[in-house]
Short mmCIF file of C-alpha atoms (C1' of nucleotides) in Angstrom, two decimals:
data_model
loop_
_atom_site.label_atom_id
_atom_site.label_comp_id
_atom_site.label_asym_id
_atom_site.label_seq_id
_atom_site.Cartn_x
_atom_site.Cartn_y
_atom_site.Cartn_z
CA MET U 184 1.03 -7.12 -10.69
CA GLY U 185 2.07 -4.69 -7.99
CA SER U 186 4.29 -5.92 -5.17
CA PRO U 187 3.08 -9.24 -3.82
CA TYR U 188 4.70 -10.17 -0.49
CA GLY U 189 6.58 -6.89 -0.58
CA LEU U 190 8.58 -7.77 -3.67
CA GLU U 191 9.46 -5.52 -6.56
CA LEU U 192 9.18 -7.86 -9.51
CA VAL U 193 11.72 -8.11 -12.29
CA ASP U 194 9.84 -8.92 -15.42
CA ASN U 195 12.22 -9.20 -18.29
CA CYS U 196 15.23 -11.46 -18.32
CA VAL U 197 16.91 -9.64 -21.15
CA TYR U 198 17.36 -6.56 -19.04
CA CYS U 199 17.78 -8.28 -15.71
CA LYS U 200 21.01 -7.25 -14.08
CA LEU U 201 21.66 -10.81 -12.90
CA ARG U 202 22.30 -11.57 -16.48
CA THR U 203 25.88 -10.57 -16.23
CA ASP U 204 26.92 -13.08 -13.63
CA SER U 205 24.61 -16.03 -13.53
CA PHE U 206 23.18 -18.98 -15.34
CA PHE U 207 22.37 -17.30 -18.62
CA CYS U 208 25.34 -15.03 -18.48
CA GLY U 209 26.69 -14.54 -21.95
CA LEU U 210 23.88 -16.25 -23.76
CA PRO U 211 23.17 -14.54 -27.06
CA LYS U 212 20.07 -12.41 -27.14
CA GLU U 213 18.39 -14.82 -29.47
CA SER U 214 18.50 -17.69 -26.96
CA LEU U 215 17.41 -15.38 -24.21
CA ASP U 216 14.39 -14.26 -26.19
CA ALA U 217 13.39 -17.86 -26.71
CA PHE U 218 13.79 -18.46 -23.00
CA GLU U 219 11.68 -15.41 -22.31
CA LYS U 220 8.76 -16.91 -24.20
CA LEU U 221 8.70 -20.09 -22.12
CA LYS U 222 8.90 -18.73 -18.63
CA PHE U 223 6.17 -18.27 -16.05
CA THR U 224 7.00 -15.66 -13.47
CA ALA U 225 5.61 -16.04 -9.99
CA ALA U 226 6.12 -14.63 -6.51
CA TYR U 227 6.08 -16.70 -3.35
CA PRO U 228 5.83 -15.80 0.33
CA ALA U 229 8.46 -16.97 2.83
CA GLY U 230 8.11 -20.62 3.70
CA ALA U 231 6.57 -21.74 0.42
CA VAL U 232 7.54 -25.20 -0.77
CA LEU U 233 8.50 -25.29 -4.45
CA PHE U 234 8.98 -29.02 -4.68
CA VAL U 235 9.43 -31.96 -2.39
CA GLU U 236 11.87 -34.84 -2.69
CA GLY U 237 10.27 -37.81 -4.37
CA GLN U 238 7.99 -35.83 -6.65
CA ALA U 239 8.22 -36.29 -10.39
CA PRO U 240 10.01 -33.31 -11.95
CA ARG U 241 7.70 -30.65 -13.33
CA GLY U 242 10.42 -28.37 -14.59
CA ILE U 243 13.05 -25.90 -13.50
CA TYR U 244 12.83 -22.80 -11.37
CA MET U 245 15.17 -19.94 -11.84
CA LEU U 246 15.58 -17.78 -8.77
CA CYS U 247 15.36 -14.02 -9.41
CA LYS U 248 14.92 -12.63 -5.92
CA GLY U 249 15.11 -14.02 -2.42
CA ARG U 250 16.72 -17.08 -0.90
CA VAL U 251 15.73 -20.70 -1.25
CA LYS U 252 16.69 -23.50 1.11
CA LEU U 253 17.48 -26.90 -0.37
CA SER U 254 17.19 -29.76 2.04
CA THR U 255 16.64 -33.47 2.39
CA THR U 256 14.90 -35.30 5.20
CA SER U 257 15.31 -38.81 6.51
CA ALA U 258 12.54 -41.19 7.43
CA ASP U 259 12.94 -40.40 11.12
CA GLY U 260 12.54 -36.67 10.59
CA LYS U 261 16.11 -35.46 10.67
CA THR U 262 16.78 -32.71 8.15
CA LEU U 263 19.98 -31.83 6.36
CA ILE U 264 20.34 -28.55 4.51
CA LEU U 265 22.26 -28.91 1.29
CA LYS U 266 22.48 -25.35 0.18
CA ILE U 267 21.09 -21.87 0.49
CA VAL U 268 20.44 -20.80 -3.06
CA GLN U 269 21.18 -17.24 -4.21
CA PRO U 270 19.44 -15.29 -6.98
CA GLY U 271 20.65 -16.26 -10.44
CA GLU U 272 20.77 -19.96 -9.72
CA VAL U 273 18.54 -22.65 -11.12
CA LEU U 274 16.59 -25.20 -9.08
CA GLY U 275 15.52 -28.66 -10.06
CA LEU U 276 17.92 -28.93 -12.96
CA HIS U 277 19.16 -32.48 -12.38
CA ALA U 278 15.73 -33.95 -11.84
CA THR U 279 14.46 -32.19 -14.94
CA VAL U 280 17.38 -33.12 -17.16
CA SER U 281 17.51 -36.76 -16.16
CA ASN U 282 13.78 -37.13 -15.64
CA THR U 283 14.11 -38.67 -12.22
CA PRO U 284 12.23 -37.57 -9.11
CA TYR U 285 13.44 -34.45 -7.34
CA GLU U 286 15.79 -35.81 -4.72
CA ILE U 287 15.75 -32.70 -2.61
CA THR U 288 13.17 -30.32 -1.20
CA ALA U 289 13.15 -26.61 -2.06
CA GLU U 290 11.58 -24.12 0.29
CA THR U 291 11.67 -20.34 0.15
CA GLY U 292 13.35 -18.74 3.14
CA GLN U 293 11.95 -15.30 2.40
CA PRO U 294 9.62 -13.80 -0.18
CA CYS U 295 10.93 -14.84 -3.58
CA GLN U 296 10.44 -14.28 -7.24
CA LEU U 297 11.01 -17.24 -9.51
CA ASN U 298 10.67 -18.09 -13.17
CA PHE U 299 9.30 -21.51 -13.87
CA ILE U 300 9.76 -23.44 -17.09
CA LYS U 301 7.96 -26.64 -17.88
CA ARG U 302 10.05 -29.73 -18.30
CA GLU U 303 9.21 -30.43 -21.92
CA ASP U 304 9.63 -26.80 -22.90
CA PHE U 305 12.98 -26.63 -21.18
CA LEU U 306 14.31 -29.82 -22.74
CA ARG U 307 13.22 -28.66 -26.17
CA PHE U 308 14.91 -25.34 -25.48
CA LEU U 309 18.17 -27.11 -24.59
CA GLN U 310 18.00 -29.29 -27.66
CA SER U 311 17.64 -26.37 -29.99
CA HIS U 312 20.09 -24.06 -28.21
CA GLY U 313 23.45 -25.74 -27.87
CA ASP U 314 24.94 -22.79 -26.05
CA ALA U 315 22.26 -22.94 -23.36
CA CYS U 316 22.80 -26.66 -23.04
CA LEU U 317 26.47 -26.09 -22.35
CA LYS U 318 25.52 -23.53 -19.71
CA ALA U 319 23.22 -26.07 -18.15
CA ALA U 320 26.06 -28.57 -18.06
CA GLN U 321 28.26 -26.00 -16.38
CA HIS U 322 25.61 -25.26 -13.86
CA LEU U 323 25.25 -28.93 -13.09
CA SER U 324 28.96 -29.33 -12.70
CA ARG U 325 28.98 -26.51 -10.18
CA ASP U 326 26.23 -28.29 -8.27
CA CYS U 327 28.37 -31.41 -8.27
CA GLN U 328 31.28 -29.47 -6.92
CA SER U 329 29.35 -28.01 -4.05
CA ALA U 330 27.98 -31.46 -3.30
CA TYR U 331 31.51 -32.88 -3.21
CA GLN U 332 32.51 -30.06 -0.90
CA GLN U 333 29.79 -31.02 1.48
CA ILE U 334 30.73 -34.69 1.29
CA ARG U 335 34.27 -33.80 2.24
CA SER U 336 33.02 -31.74 5.12
CA LEU U 337 30.68 -34.43 6.41
CA GLY U 338 32.90 -37.40 5.79
CA LEU U 339 36.37 -36.15 6.57
CA SER U 340 36.07 -33.50 9.25
CA HIS U 341 34.68 -35.51 12.02
CA SER U 342 34.62 -32.92 14.76
CA ALA U 343 31.82 -30.40 15.01
CA PRO U 344 34.02 -27.35 15.67
CA GLU U 345 35.97 -28.21 12.53
CA ARG U 346 32.85 -28.36 10.39
CA LEU U 347 31.50 -25.17 11.85
CA ALA U 348 34.80 -23.43 11.24
CA ARG U 349 34.73 -24.62 7.65
CA LEU U 350 31.24 -23.21 7.21
CA LEU U 351 32.16 -19.83 8.64
CA LEU U 352 35.18 -19.66 6.35
CA GLU U 353 33.01 -20.52 3.39
CA TRP U 354 30.69 -17.66 4.30
CA SER U 355 33.53 -15.24 4.71
CA HIS U 356 34.77 -16.01 1.21
CA GLY U 357 34.95 -12.90 -0.84
CA GLU U 358 33.75 -10.62 1.96
CA GLY U 359 35.76 -7.55 2.76
CA ALA U 360 37.32 -7.20 6.19
CA ASP U 361 37.67 -3.98 8.16
CA GLU U 362 39.58 -3.43 11.38
CA GLY U 363 38.26 -5.90 13.90
CA GLY U 364 37.40 -8.59 11.38
CA THR U 365 34.96 -9.63 8.69
CA ARG U 366 31.29 -8.76 9.12
CA ILE U 367 28.77 -11.07 7.47
CA LYS U 368 24.99 -11.21 7.39
CA VAL U 369 23.54 -14.64 8.09
CA ALA U 370 19.81 -15.15 8.30
CA LEU U 371 19.97 -18.61 9.83
CA THR U 372 19.05 -20.00 13.22
CA HIS U 373 21.36 -22.25 15.20
CA GLU U 374 19.05 -25.07 14.29
CA GLU U 375 19.56 -24.45 10.60
CA ILE U 376 23.30 -24.15 10.96
CA ALA U 377 23.22 -27.49 12.75
CA GLN U 378 21.33 -28.97 9.83
CA ILE U 379 23.95 -27.72 7.42
CA ILE U 380 26.92 -29.21 9.21
CA GLY U 381 25.09 -32.31 10.37
CA THR U 382 25.11 -31.84 14.11
CA SER U 383 22.66 -30.86 16.85
CA ARG U 384 21.41 -27.41 17.71
CA GLU U 385 22.93 -27.52 21.19
CA THR U 386 26.35 -28.31 19.81
CA VAL U 387 26.17 -25.30 17.51
CA THR U 388 25.20 -23.06 20.42
CA ARG U 389 28.00 -24.42 22.57
CA THR U 390 30.61 -24.25 19.84
CA LEU U 391 29.67 -20.68 18.99
CA ALA U 392 29.93 -19.80 22.66
CA ASP U 393 33.36 -21.35 22.64
CA PHE U 394 34.39 -19.38 19.55
CA ARG U 395 33.18 -16.22 21.25
CA LYS U 396 35.16 -16.95 24.39
CA LYS U 397 38.28 -17.58 22.34
CA GLN U 398 37.73 -14.35 20.37
CA ILE U 399 37.54 -16.31 17.13
CA ALA U 400 34.08 -15.32 15.93
CA VAL U 401 30.90 -13.82 17.32
CA LEU U 402 27.40 -14.41 16.03
CA LYS U 403 24.94 -11.87 17.37
CA GLY U 404 21.48 -11.68 15.90
CA SER U 405 21.99 -12.09 12.20
CA THR U 406 25.45 -10.56 12.15
CA LEU U 407 28.49 -12.73 12.16
CA MET U 408 31.80 -11.15 13.03
CA ILE U 409 34.93 -13.10 12.29
CA ARG U 410 37.69 -11.83 14.52
CA ASN U 411 40.43 -14.37 14.03
CA LYS U 412 40.40 -15.99 10.64
CA PRO U 413 43.77 -17.70 11.01
CA ALA U 414 42.45 -19.50 14.07
CA LEU U 415 39.54 -20.83 12.01
CA GLU U 416 41.90 -21.95 9.32
CA ARG U 417 43.95 -23.78 11.90
CA LEU U 418 40.80 -25.54 13.07
CA VAL U 419 40.02 -26.92 9.64
CA GLY U 420 43.61 -28.05 9.39
CA ALA U 421 44.70 -26.16 6.33
CA MET X 65 48.56 -53.67 -29.55
CA GLY X 66 48.36 -57.10 -27.94
CA SER X 67 47.16 -57.43 -24.37
CA PRO X 68 48.91 -55.04 -22.02
CA TYR X 69 48.38 -55.84 -18.34
CA GLY X 70 46.34 -58.84 -19.39
CA LEU X 71 43.62 -56.78 -21.05
CA GLU X 72 41.82 -57.51 -24.28
CA LEU X 73 41.43 -54.06 -25.76
CA VAL X 74 38.24 -52.75 -27.30
CA ASP X 75 39.25 -50.48 -30.09
CA ASN X 76 36.18 -49.09 -31.74
CA CYS X 77 33.45 -47.27 -29.89
CA VAL X 78 30.94 -47.71 -32.68
CA TYR X 79 30.85 -51.45 -32.17
CA CYS X 80 31.49 -51.45 -28.44
CA LYS X 81 28.74 -53.32 -26.65
CA LEU X 82 28.70 -50.75 -23.87
CA ARG X 83 27.13 -48.47 -26.39
CA THR X 84 23.71 -49.74 -25.64
CA ASP X 85 23.59 -48.78 -22.00
CA SER X 86 26.07 -46.06 -21.18
CA PHE X 87 27.13 -42.51 -21.75
CA PHE X 88 26.87 -42.45 -25.50
CA CYS X 89 23.89 -44.68 -25.58
CA GLY X 90 21.67 -43.67 -28.43
CA LEU X 91 23.99 -41.11 -29.93
CA PRO X 92 23.66 -41.07 -33.70
CA LYS X 93 26.47 -42.71 -35.60
CA GLU X 94 27.61 -39.38 -36.90
CA SER X 95 28.38 -38.01 -33.44
CA LEU X 96 30.04 -41.24 -32.47
CA ASP X 97 32.31 -41.11 -35.48
CA ALA X 98 33.37 -37.60 -34.52
CA PHE X 99 34.04 -38.81 -31.01
CA GLU X 100 36.06 -41.69 -32.41
CA LYS X 101 38.45 -39.29 -34.09
CA LEU X 102 39.28 -37.44 -30.89
CA LYS X 103 39.93 -40.24 -28.49
CA PHE X 104 43.24 -41.64 -27.29
CA THR X 105 42.95 -45.19 -26.07
CA ALA X 106 45.28 -46.34 -23.34
CA ALA X 107 45.65 -49.24 -20.93
CA TYR X 108 46.69 -48.86 -17.30
CA PRO X 109 47.86 -51.34 -14.67
CA ALA X 110 46.09 -51.64 -11.31
CA GLY X 111 46.91 -48.80 -8.97
CA ALA X 112 47.56 -46.18 -11.64
CA VAL X 113 46.54 -42.64 -10.77
CA LEU X 114 44.63 -40.93 -13.57
CA PHE X 115 44.35 -37.55 -11.92
CA VAL X 116 44.73 -36.04 -8.50
CA GLU X 117 42.50 -33.52 -6.76
CA GLY X 118 43.76 -30.01 -7.23
CA GLN X 119 45.21 -30.54 -10.71
CA ALA X 120 43.99 -28.43 -13.60
CA PRO X 121 41.67 -30.47 -15.81
CA ARG X 122 43.32 -32.02 -18.84
CA GLY X 123 40.21 -33.66 -20.22
CA ILE X 124 37.82 -36.52 -19.73
CA TYR X 125 38.41 -40.23 -19.42
CA MET X 126 35.84 -42.72 -20.50
CA LEU X 127 36.16 -46.09 -18.80
CA CYS X 128 35.94 -49.09 -21.12
CA LYS X 129 37.20 -51.91 -18.94
CA GLY X 130 38.09 -52.31 -15.30
CA ARG X 131 37.15 -50.41 -12.15
CA VAL X 132 38.26 -46.96 -11.04
CA LYS X 133 38.17 -45.65 -7.48
CA LEU X 134 37.22 -42.00 -6.95
CA SER X 135 38.36 -40.56 -3.66
CA THR X 136 39.23 -37.41 -1.80
CA THR X 137 41.76 -36.97 0.97
CA SER X 138 41.94 -34.49 3.81
CA ALA X 139 44.98 -32.59 4.97
CA ASP X 140 45.52 -35.03 7.81
CA GLY X 141 45.55 -38.06 5.57
CA LYS X 142 42.05 -39.42 6.01
CA THR X 143 40.56 -40.75 2.78
CA LEU X 144 36.96 -40.91 1.69
CA ILE X 145 35.91 -42.99 -1.28
CA LEU X 146 33.23 -41.32 -3.33
CA LYS X 147 32.47 -43.96 -5.85
CA ILE X 148 33.67 -47.11 -7.58
CA VAL X 149 33.26 -46.37 -11.26
CA GLN X 150 31.99 -49.03 -13.66
CA PRO X 151 32.75 -49.35 -17.38
CA GLY X 152 30.73 -46.99 -19.52
CA GLU X 153 31.05 -44.05 -17.18
CA VAL X 154 32.99 -40.87 -17.73
CA LEU X 155 35.59 -39.43 -15.36
CA GLY X 156 36.60 -35.85 -14.90
CA LEU X 157 33.52 -34.44 -16.56
CA HIS X 158 32.72 -31.64 -14.10
CA ALA X 159 36.25 -30.35 -13.88
CA THR X 160 36.51 -30.39 -17.68
CA VAL X 161 33.17 -28.76 -18.33
CA SER X 162 33.55 -25.99 -15.77
CA ASN X 163 37.30 -25.66 -16.17
CA THR X 164 38.01 -25.90 -12.47
CA PRO X 165 40.57 -28.18 -10.83
CA TYR X 166 39.70 -31.84 -10.45
CA GLU X 167 38.25 -31.99 -6.98
CA ILE X 168 38.67 -35.72 -6.63
CA THR X 169 41.36 -38.30 -7.24
CA ALA X 170 40.91 -41.18 -9.68
CA GLU X 171 42.89 -44.36 -9.29
CA THR X 172 42.51 -47.65 -11.13
CA GLY X 173 41.61 -50.55 -8.89
CA GLN X 174 42.52 -53.16 -11.49
CA PRO X 175 43.95 -53.15 -15.01
CA CYS X 176 41.84 -50.74 -17.02
CA GLN X 177 41.27 -49.51 -20.51
CA LEU X 178 40.30 -45.88 -20.92
CA ASN X 179 39.68 -43.42 -23.71
CA PHE X 180 41.05 -40.00 -23.09
CA ILE X 181 39.84 -36.83 -24.79
CA LYS X 182 41.58 -33.51 -24.46
CA ARG X 183 39.65 -30.71 -22.83
CA GLU X 184 39.52 -28.38 -25.81
CA ASP X 185 38.63 -31.17 -28.18
CA PHE X 186 35.87 -32.34 -25.91
CA LEU X 187 34.38 -28.90 -25.40
CA ARG X 188 34.42 -28.28 -29.11
CA PHE X 189 32.76 -31.64 -29.61
CA LEU X 190 29.99 -30.72 -27.17
CA GLN X 191 29.45 -27.37 -28.83
CA SER X 192 28.98 -28.86 -32.25
CA HIS X 193 26.96 -31.89 -31.15
CA GLY X 194 23.95 -30.79 -29.18
CA ASP X 195 22.82 -34.34 -28.60
CA ALA X 196 26.12 -35.26 -26.98
CA CYS X 197 25.93 -32.15 -24.85
CA LEU X 198 22.56 -33.22 -23.55
CA LYS X 199 24.02 -36.63 -22.76
CA ALA X 200 26.81 -34.95 -20.87
CA ALA X 201 24.29 -32.95 -18.88
CA GLN X 202 22.43 -36.15 -18.06
CA HIS X 203 25.64 -37.78 -16.98
CA LEU X 204 26.43 -34.85 -14.73
CA SER X 205 23.00 -34.94 -13.23
CA ARG X 206 23.48 -38.60 -12.39
CA ASP X 207 26.74 -37.71 -10.69
CA CYS X 208 24.90 -35.10 -8.68
CA GLN X 209 22.35 -37.63 -7.65
CA SER X 210 24.88 -40.11 -6.41
CA ALA X 211 26.63 -37.30 -4.56
CA TYR X 212 23.36 -36.33 -2.89
CA GLN X 213 22.83 -39.95 -1.98
CA GLN X 214 26.15 -40.01 -0.23
CA ILE X 215 25.45 -36.73 1.54
CA ARG X 216 22.22 -38.20 2.86
CA SER X 217 24.06 -41.27 4.02
CA LEU X 218 26.84 -39.32 5.73
CA GLY X 219 24.74 -36.54 7.16
CA LEU X 220 21.50 -38.21 8.15
CA SER X 221 22.30 -41.78 9.11
CA HIS X 222 24.42 -41.17 12.07
CA SER X 223 25.04 -44.72 13.15
CA ALA X 224 27.64 -46.88 11.48
CA PRO X 225 25.48 -50.01 11.18
CA GLU X 226 22.88 -47.92 9.41
CA ARG X 227 25.36 -46.59 6.88
CA LEU X 228 26.82 -50.03 6.28
CA ALA X 229 23.36 -51.47 5.80
CA ARG X 230 22.59 -48.74 3.29
CA LEU X 231 25.75 -49.58 1.36
CA LEU X 232 24.98 -53.29 1.25
CA LEU X 233 21.49 -52.54 0.00
CA GLU X 234 22.90 -50.29 -2.67
CA TRP X 235 25.17 -53.11 -3.83
CA SER X 236 22.35 -55.60 -3.86
CA HIS X 237 20.32 -53.37 -6.15
CA GLY X 238 19.45 -55.17 -9.31
CA GLU X 239 21.15 -58.41 -8.30
CA GLY X 240 19.22 -61.61 -8.56
CA ALA X 241 18.54 -63.59 -5.40
CA ASP X 242 18.46 -67.36 -5.13
CA GLU X 243 17.35 -69.44 -2.17
CA GLY X 244 19.43 -68.37 0.80
CA GLY X 245 19.85 -64.78 -0.33
CA THR X 246 21.60 -62.48 -2.74
CA ARG X 247 25.20 -63.24 -3.69
CA ILE X 248 27.39 -60.30 -4.66
CA LYS X 249 31.04 -59.94 -5.61
CA VAL X 250 32.85 -57.15 -3.81
CA ALA X 251 36.54 -56.58 -4.35
CA LEU X 252 37.01 -54.24 -1.41
CA THR X 253 38.85 -54.54 1.87
CA HIS X 254 37.26 -53.59 5.17
CA GLU X 255 39.47 -50.54 5.13
CA GLU X 256 38.00 -49.41 1.81
CA ILE X 257 34.45 -50.06 2.94
CA ALA X 258 35.21 -47.92 5.98
CA GLN X 259 36.39 -45.15 3.69
CA ILE X 260 33.15 -45.29 1.74
CA ILE X 261 30.85 -44.98 4.73
CA GLY X 262 33.14 -42.67 6.67
CA THR X 263 34.02 -44.82 9.64
CA SER X 264 37.00 -46.82 10.89
CA ARG X 265 38.20 -50.21 9.73
CA GLU X 266 37.61 -51.77 13.14
CA THR X 267 34.00 -50.63 13.18
CA VAL X 268 33.40 -52.22 9.79
CA THR X 269 34.88 -55.50 10.99
CA ARG X 270 32.82 -55.43 14.16
CA THR X 271 29.60 -54.47 12.41
CA LEU X 272 30.05 -57.19 9.80
CA ALA X 273 30.67 -59.68 12.58
CA ASP X 274 27.45 -58.51 14.14
CA PHE X 275 25.55 -58.88 10.86
CA ARG X 276 26.94 -62.39 10.53
CA LYS X 277 25.86 -63.32 14.03
CA LYS X 278 22.38 -62.00 13.37
CA GLN X 279 22.17 -63.88 10.06
CA ILE X 280 21.69 -60.65 8.18
CA ALA X 281 24.66 -60.76 5.81
CA VAL X 282 27.97 -62.55 5.51
CA LEU X 283 31.09 -61.24 3.81
CA LYS X 284 33.60 -63.99 3.15
CA GLY X 285 36.57 -63.29 0.94
CA SER X 286 35.18 -61.23 -1.89
CA THR X 287 31.72 -62.75 -1.76
CA LEU X 288 28.94 -61.00 0.02
CA MET X 289 25.86 -62.98 0.88
CA ILE X 290 22.77 -61.08 1.92
CA ARG X 291 20.58 -63.39 3.92
CA ASN X 292 17.98 -61.09 5.37
CA LYS X 293 17.26 -58.08 3.23
CA PRO X 294 14.22 -56.92 5.20
CA ALA X 295 16.40 -56.68 8.31
CA LEU X 296 18.78 -54.39 6.43
CA GLU X 297 15.89 -52.29 5.27
CA ARG X 298 14.69 -52.00 8.83
CA LEU X 299 18.14 -50.81 9.85
CA VAL X 300 18.11 -47.93 7.38
CA GLY X 301 14.67 -47.06 8.62
CA ALA X 302 12.72 -47.39 5.40
"C1'" DT E 18 0.60 -5.29 24.90
"C1'" DA E 19 -0.12 -9.74 26.59
"C1'" DG E 20 0.71 -14.29 25.50
"C1'" DA E 21 2.42 -17.70 22.56
"C1'" DA E 22 5.80 -19.58 19.95
"C1'" DA E 23 10.29 -19.86 18.44
"C1'" DC E 24 15.07 -19.33 19.49
"C1'" DT E 25 19.21 -19.37 22.62
"C1'" DG E 26 21.99 -20.87 26.52
"C1'" DT E 27 23.61 -24.46 29.74
"C1'" DG E 28 24.02 -28.43 32.85
"C1'" DA E 29 23.86 -33.64 33.33
"C1'" DC E 30 24.08 -38.05 31.52
"C1'" DC E 31 25.78 -41.67 28.85
"C1'" DC E 32 26.50 -44.26 24.61
"C1'" DC E 33 28.67 -44.82 20.14
"C1'" DG E 34 32.52 -45.39 17.95
"C1'" DG E 35 37.49 -43.65 17.23
"C1'" DT E 36 41.90 -45.04 18.68
"C1'" DC E 37 45.50 -47.93 20.46
"C1'" DA E 38 47.35 -52.34 21.18
"C1'" DC E 39 47.86 -56.89 20.10
"C1'" DC E 40 47.15 -61.50 17.90
"C1'" DC E 41 46.26 -64.42 14.10
"C1'" DG E 42 46.25 -66.40 9.38
"C1'" DG E 43 47.44 -66.17 4.48
"C1'" DC E 44 50.60 -64.98 0.77
"C1'" DG E 45 54.61 -63.58 -1.71
"C1'" DC E 46 59.76 -63.28 -1.23
"C1'" DT E 47 64.43 -64.70 -1.01
"C1'" DA R 30 61.96 -72.86 5.62
"C1'" DG R 31 61.82 -68.16 7.72
"C1'" DC R 32 60.38 -63.45 7.21
"C1'" DG R 33 57.72 -59.35 6.20
"C1'" DC R 34 53.41 -57.58 5.04
"C1'" DC R 35 48.71 -57.01 4.65
"C1'" DG R 36 44.13 -57.87 5.96
"C1'" DG R 37 41.02 -59.44 9.47
"C1'" DG R 38 39.38 -60.03 14.39
"C1'" DT R 39 38.90 -58.38 19.23
"C1'" DG R 40 39.47 -56.28 23.84
"C1'" DA R 41 39.94 -51.89 26.60
"C1'" DC R 42 39.64 -47.21 27.10
"C1'" DC R 43 37.59 -42.67 26.93
"C1'" DG R 44 36.01 -38.49 24.88
"C1'" DG R 45 32.94 -36.03 21.71
"C1'" DG R 46 28.69 -34.99 21.12
"C1'" DG R 47 23.63 -36.60 20.97
"C1'" DT R 48 19.78 -36.24 23.93
"C1'" DC R 49 16.85 -34.60 27.62
"C1'" DA R 50 15.43 -31.05 30.62
"C1'" DC R 51 14.68 -26.57 31.79
"C1'" DA R 52 15.52 -21.49 32.14
"C1'" DG R 53 15.93 -17.16 29.86
"C1'" DT R 54 15.23 -14.26 25.74
"C1'" DT R 55 13.54 -12.56 21.48
"C1'" DT R 56 10.10 -12.27 17.96
"C1'" DC R 57 5.70 -13.03 16.02
"C1'" DT R 58 0.61 -12.46 16.34
"C1'" DA R 59 -3.69 -11.46 17.95
#
DNA sequence: TAGAAACTGTGACCCCGGTCACCCGGCGCT
DNA sequence: AGCGCCGGGTGACCGGGGTCACAGTTTCTA
């Protein structure tokens, strides 16, 4: 196989180190072996589209390496980003489980490795492995939660600075701070940030400039530096 | 038991007519009998609060009769309604499955009958009944879908008339039309409609007045009359 | 390494809709 | 009857932020 798109492939789920903290975490070896037999591993370049909203579900994708962008687009071309998916998560689960069209679009943001499992295979797998089915339910409930989060953010925090502040805080979650603040890597353009919080690119630029002026946070290149977390928390009204 | 709060109680799930088209639809009798043993049936008056966001999950509620309002509230008192739940649906599933706090608040909108199942009992039930677990996953995936719907509506349709139009269309789904339009019962105040589409009460009033003037739709009392569906569809840009 | 393409930064304009203020009509109370 | 309360209807105001336009900068690509 080599290293397509500059990726080192992981080729066995049983020994994958993600196993400890992700979807199949804690599954008995037996279930994992069954899973292993069904999967198709593939590598994708940056910018590849895995599925598009409206398509009939083909199956699930499990992300091993890279980042995937989940988004939805309106008839007039506006795009909203729902989530940036991290390795260990599963894509297309709801559509596959309920056999309804994918309602979101998944696009790789960088070279990625994914395992694909066909719909029928996956459903059969869930039916015969109760423990995996429970995991799937848990995964779905986490998806629901993050969706509800976003609904709160879009529906209740009407001002753009507030929503941006909320996003920055979310990113800073679980990151260590040194003197001078929290340093975070974000590989997103202003445009994409705008699409996450439902505003325009210009507003993101302006608001970030404002945050910089007020010494709250500085985004330079792909490094975000949070200098005054309490100020952010005050902005979101918590 | 009699008829508390003016309700005729349904007391056996096996013979409940909801069975054909809701959560436990198609479950084998055996699973249903097991379910039957775990449930606690209770009746609630209008305005009762079943659970509040932030509480640790106690278990799931399955709605037999009545309507339940799911909402979330921000620190500064603004409320957003996520969903009006119909009989046959299950409440509190994600919190219970993933053992995280309820992230929404559930309040009865009218006298209701619900079956409650304790968290541990329910989880054990799912573990031993793979078919029910799959149903639960399907239910969760439907919740996700409706959440994504709402995200689209809040994040992509920036104008209030557009969001209102989308809501009316959603309500008219699957309702029969006679000459003169589709007639729908809605037991919501303008205030509540505003909280669903994330706008202010005044804007709802004004927009409805506008729809009336343009012969698009008329809301009088609790009866909504949709006169010009294509116009609504044009408004949402479909 | 030039040129293109994508991204960032900023000013000007202006419209949507949030907010406040007030009135009206219906309904339950005492 | 009189009163309070809730829901609906409407005018006036004004500020946030969407949109357009363009300049400057960084990053791909040939």
